[in-house]
PDB file of C-alpha atoms in Angstrom:
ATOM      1  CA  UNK A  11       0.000   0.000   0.000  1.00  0.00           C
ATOM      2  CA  UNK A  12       1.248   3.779  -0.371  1.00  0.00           C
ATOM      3  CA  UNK A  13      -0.126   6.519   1.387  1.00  0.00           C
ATOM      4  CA  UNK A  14      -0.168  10.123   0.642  1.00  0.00           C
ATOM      5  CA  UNK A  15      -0.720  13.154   2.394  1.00  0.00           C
ATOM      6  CA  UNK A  16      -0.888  16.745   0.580  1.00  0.00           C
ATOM      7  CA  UNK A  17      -0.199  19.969   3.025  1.00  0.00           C
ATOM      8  CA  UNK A  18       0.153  23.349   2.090  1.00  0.00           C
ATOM      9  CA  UNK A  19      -3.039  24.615   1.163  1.00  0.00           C
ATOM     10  CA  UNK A  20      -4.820  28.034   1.967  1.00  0.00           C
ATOM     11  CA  UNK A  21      -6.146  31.022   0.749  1.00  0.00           C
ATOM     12  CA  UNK A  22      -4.259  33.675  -0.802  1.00  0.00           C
ATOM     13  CA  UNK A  23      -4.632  37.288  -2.912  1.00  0.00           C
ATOM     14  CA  UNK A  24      -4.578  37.068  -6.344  1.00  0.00           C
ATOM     15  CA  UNK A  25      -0.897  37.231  -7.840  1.00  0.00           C
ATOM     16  CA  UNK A  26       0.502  35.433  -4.262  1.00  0.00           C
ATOM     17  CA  UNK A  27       1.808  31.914  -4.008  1.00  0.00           C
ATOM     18  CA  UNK A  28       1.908  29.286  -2.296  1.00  0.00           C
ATOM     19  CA  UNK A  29       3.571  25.290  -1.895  1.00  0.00           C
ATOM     20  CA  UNK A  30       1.898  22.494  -1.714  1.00  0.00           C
ATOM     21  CA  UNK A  31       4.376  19.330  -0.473  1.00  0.00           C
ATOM     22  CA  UNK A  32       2.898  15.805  -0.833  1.00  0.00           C
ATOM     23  CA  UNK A  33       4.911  13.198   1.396  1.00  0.00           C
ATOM     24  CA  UNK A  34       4.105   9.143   0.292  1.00  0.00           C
ATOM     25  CA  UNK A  35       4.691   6.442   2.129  1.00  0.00           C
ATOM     26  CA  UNK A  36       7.021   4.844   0.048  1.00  0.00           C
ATOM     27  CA  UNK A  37       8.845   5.194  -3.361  1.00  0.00           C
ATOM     28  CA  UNK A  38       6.440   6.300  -6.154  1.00  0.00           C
ATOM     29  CA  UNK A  39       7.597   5.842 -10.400  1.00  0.00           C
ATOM     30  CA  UNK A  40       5.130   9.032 -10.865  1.00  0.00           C
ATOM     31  CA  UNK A  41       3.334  11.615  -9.008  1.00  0.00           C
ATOM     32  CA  UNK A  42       1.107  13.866 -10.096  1.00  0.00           C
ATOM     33  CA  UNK A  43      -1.288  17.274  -8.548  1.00  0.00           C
ATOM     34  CA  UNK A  44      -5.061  17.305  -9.798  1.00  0.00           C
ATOM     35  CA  UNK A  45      -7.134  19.755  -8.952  1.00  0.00           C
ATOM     36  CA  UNK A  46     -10.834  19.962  -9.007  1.00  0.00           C
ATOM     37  CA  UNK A  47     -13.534  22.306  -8.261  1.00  0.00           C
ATOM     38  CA  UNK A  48     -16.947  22.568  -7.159  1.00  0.00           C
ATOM     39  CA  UNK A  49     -19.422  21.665 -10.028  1.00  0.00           C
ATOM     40  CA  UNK A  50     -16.212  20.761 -12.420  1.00  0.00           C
ATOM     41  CA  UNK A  51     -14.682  17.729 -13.496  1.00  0.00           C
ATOM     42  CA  UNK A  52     -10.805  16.392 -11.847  1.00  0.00           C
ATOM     43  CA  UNK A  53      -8.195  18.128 -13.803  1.00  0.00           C
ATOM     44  CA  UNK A  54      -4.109  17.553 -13.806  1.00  0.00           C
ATOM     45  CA  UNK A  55      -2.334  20.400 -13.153  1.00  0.00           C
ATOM     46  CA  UNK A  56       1.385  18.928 -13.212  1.00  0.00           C
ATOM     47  CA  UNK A  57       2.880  15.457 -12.531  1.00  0.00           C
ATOM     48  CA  UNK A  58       6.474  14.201 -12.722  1.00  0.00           C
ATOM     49  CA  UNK A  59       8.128  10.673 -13.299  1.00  0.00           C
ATOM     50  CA  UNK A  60      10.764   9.853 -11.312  1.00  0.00           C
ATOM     51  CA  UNK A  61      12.823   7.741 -13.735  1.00  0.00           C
ATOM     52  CA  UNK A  62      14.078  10.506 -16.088  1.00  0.00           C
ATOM     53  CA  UNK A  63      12.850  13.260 -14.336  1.00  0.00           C
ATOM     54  CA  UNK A  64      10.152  14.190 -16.998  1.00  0.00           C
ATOM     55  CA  UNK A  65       7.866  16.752 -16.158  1.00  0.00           C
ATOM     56  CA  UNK A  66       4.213  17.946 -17.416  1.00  0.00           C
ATOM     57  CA  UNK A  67       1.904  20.267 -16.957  1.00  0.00           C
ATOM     58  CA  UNK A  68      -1.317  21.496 -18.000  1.00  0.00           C
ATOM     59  CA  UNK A  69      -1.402  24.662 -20.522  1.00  0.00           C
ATOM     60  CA  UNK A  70      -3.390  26.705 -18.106  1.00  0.00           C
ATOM     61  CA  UNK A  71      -0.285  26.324 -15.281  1.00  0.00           C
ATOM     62  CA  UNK A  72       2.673  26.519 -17.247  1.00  0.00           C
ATOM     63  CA  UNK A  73       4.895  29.634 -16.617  1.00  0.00           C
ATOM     64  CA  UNK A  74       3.243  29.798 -12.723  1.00  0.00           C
ATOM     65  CA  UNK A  75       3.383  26.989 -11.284  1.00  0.00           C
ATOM     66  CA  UNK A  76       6.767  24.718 -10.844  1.00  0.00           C
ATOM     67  CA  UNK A  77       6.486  20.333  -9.901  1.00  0.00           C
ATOM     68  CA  UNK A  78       9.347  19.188  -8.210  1.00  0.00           C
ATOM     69  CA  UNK A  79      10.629  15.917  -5.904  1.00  0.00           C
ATOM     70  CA  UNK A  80      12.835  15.000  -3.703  1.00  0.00           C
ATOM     71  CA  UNK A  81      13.479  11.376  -4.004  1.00  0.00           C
ATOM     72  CA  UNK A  82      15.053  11.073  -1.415  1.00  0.00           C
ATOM     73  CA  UNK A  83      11.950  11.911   0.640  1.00  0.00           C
ATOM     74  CA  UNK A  84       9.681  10.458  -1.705  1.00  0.00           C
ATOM     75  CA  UNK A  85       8.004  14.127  -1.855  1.00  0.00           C
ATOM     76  CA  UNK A  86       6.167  16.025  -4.343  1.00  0.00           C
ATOM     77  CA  UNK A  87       6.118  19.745  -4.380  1.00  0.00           C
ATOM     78  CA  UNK A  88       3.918  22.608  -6.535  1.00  0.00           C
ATOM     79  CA  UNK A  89       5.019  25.822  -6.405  1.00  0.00           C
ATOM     80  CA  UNK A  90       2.000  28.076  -7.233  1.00  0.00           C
ATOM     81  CA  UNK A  91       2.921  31.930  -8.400  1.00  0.00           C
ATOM     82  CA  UNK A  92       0.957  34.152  -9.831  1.00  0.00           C
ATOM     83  CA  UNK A  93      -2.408  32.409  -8.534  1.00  0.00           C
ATOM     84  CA  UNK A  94      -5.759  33.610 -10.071  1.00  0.00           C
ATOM     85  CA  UNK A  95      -8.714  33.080  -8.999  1.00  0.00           C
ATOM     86  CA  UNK A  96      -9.850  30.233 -10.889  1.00  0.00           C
ATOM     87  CA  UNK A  97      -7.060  28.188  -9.721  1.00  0.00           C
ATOM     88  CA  UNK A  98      -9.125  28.020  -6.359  1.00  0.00           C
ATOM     89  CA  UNK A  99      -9.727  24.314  -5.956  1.00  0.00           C
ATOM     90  CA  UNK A 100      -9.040  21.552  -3.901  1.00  0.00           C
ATOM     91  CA  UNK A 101      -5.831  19.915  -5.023  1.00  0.00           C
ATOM     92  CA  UNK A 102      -5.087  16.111  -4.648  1.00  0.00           C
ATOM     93  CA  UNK A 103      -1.862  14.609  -4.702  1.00  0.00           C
ATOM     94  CA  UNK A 104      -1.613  11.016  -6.525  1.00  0.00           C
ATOM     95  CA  UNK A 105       1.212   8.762  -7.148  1.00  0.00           C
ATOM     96  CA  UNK A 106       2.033   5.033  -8.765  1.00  0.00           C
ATOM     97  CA  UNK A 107       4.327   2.513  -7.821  1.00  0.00           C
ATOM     98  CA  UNK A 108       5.437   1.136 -10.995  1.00  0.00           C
ATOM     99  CA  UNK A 109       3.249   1.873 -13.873  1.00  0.00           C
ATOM    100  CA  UNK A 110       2.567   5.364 -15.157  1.00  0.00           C
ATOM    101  CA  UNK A 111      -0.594   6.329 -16.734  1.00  0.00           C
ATOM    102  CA  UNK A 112       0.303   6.870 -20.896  1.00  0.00           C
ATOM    103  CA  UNK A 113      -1.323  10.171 -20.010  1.00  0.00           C
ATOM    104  CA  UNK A 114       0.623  12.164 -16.873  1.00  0.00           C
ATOM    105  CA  UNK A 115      -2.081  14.620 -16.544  1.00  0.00           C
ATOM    106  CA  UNK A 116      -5.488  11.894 -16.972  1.00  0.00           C
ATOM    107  CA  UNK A 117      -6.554  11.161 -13.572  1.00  0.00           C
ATOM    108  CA  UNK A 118      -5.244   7.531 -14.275  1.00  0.00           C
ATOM    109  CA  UNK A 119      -3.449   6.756 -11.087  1.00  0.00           C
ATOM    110  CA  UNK A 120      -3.399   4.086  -8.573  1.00  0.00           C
ATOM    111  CA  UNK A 121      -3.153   6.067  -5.037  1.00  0.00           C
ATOM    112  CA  UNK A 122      -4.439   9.135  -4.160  1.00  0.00           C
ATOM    113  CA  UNK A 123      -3.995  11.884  -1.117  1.00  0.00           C
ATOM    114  CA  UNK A 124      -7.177  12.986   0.956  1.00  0.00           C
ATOM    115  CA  UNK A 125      -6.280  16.723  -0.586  1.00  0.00           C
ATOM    116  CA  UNK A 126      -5.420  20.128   0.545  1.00  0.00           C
ATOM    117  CA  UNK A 127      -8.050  23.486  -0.352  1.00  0.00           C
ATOM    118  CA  UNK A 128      -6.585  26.676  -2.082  1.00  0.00           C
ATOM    119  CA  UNK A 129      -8.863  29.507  -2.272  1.00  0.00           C
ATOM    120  CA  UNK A 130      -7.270  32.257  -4.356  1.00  0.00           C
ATOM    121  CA  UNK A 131      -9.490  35.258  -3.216  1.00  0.00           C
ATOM    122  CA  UNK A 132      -9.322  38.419  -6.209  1.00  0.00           C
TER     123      UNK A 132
END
């Protein structure tokens, strides 16, 4: 089993930032943030593989926010810059062991965190 667990969240200005860490259990080939609001549909935002060190994100992110890991710790950061508005959401954290979805950014993976709420107030 691998467990997750997202911190971070909280509610901002627009145009501040903020981190989001996710710490698992246990060593993950791929992590990835999702984010989903109310009355909308699960969206990725970024997700990483750790073999290779490939790194996505979703077109609506890029240039703002910023996926990293430490594999050491088997964590998963997002730095979040710039934050809007509509970025306000309640991000989950998810993560497989050894298969990665063909897709980084479908909502295709194995294990997921309980999430963390950002409110980005304008």
């Amino acid at each position: 089993q691998l467990q997750l667990v997202e911190s971070g969240g909280g509610s901002v200005q627009a145009g501040g930032s903020l981190r989001l860490s996710c710490e698992a259990s246990r060593y993950t080939a791929c992590m990835g943030w999702f984010r989903q609001a109310p009355g909308k549909e699960r969206e990725g935002v970024a997700a990483s593989f750790t073999r290779g060190g490939s790194t996505f994100y979703a077109d609506s992110v890029k240039g703002r926010f910023t996926i990293s890991k430490d594999n050491a710790k088997n964590t998963l950061f997002l730095q979040m810059n710039s934050l809007k508005p509509e970025d306000s959401a309640m991000y989950y954290c998810a993560a497989d062991r050894a298969y990665c979805p063909a897709h980084p950014l479908d909502p295709d993976y194995g294990y997921w965190g309980q999430g963390t709420q950002v409110t980005v107030s304008s």
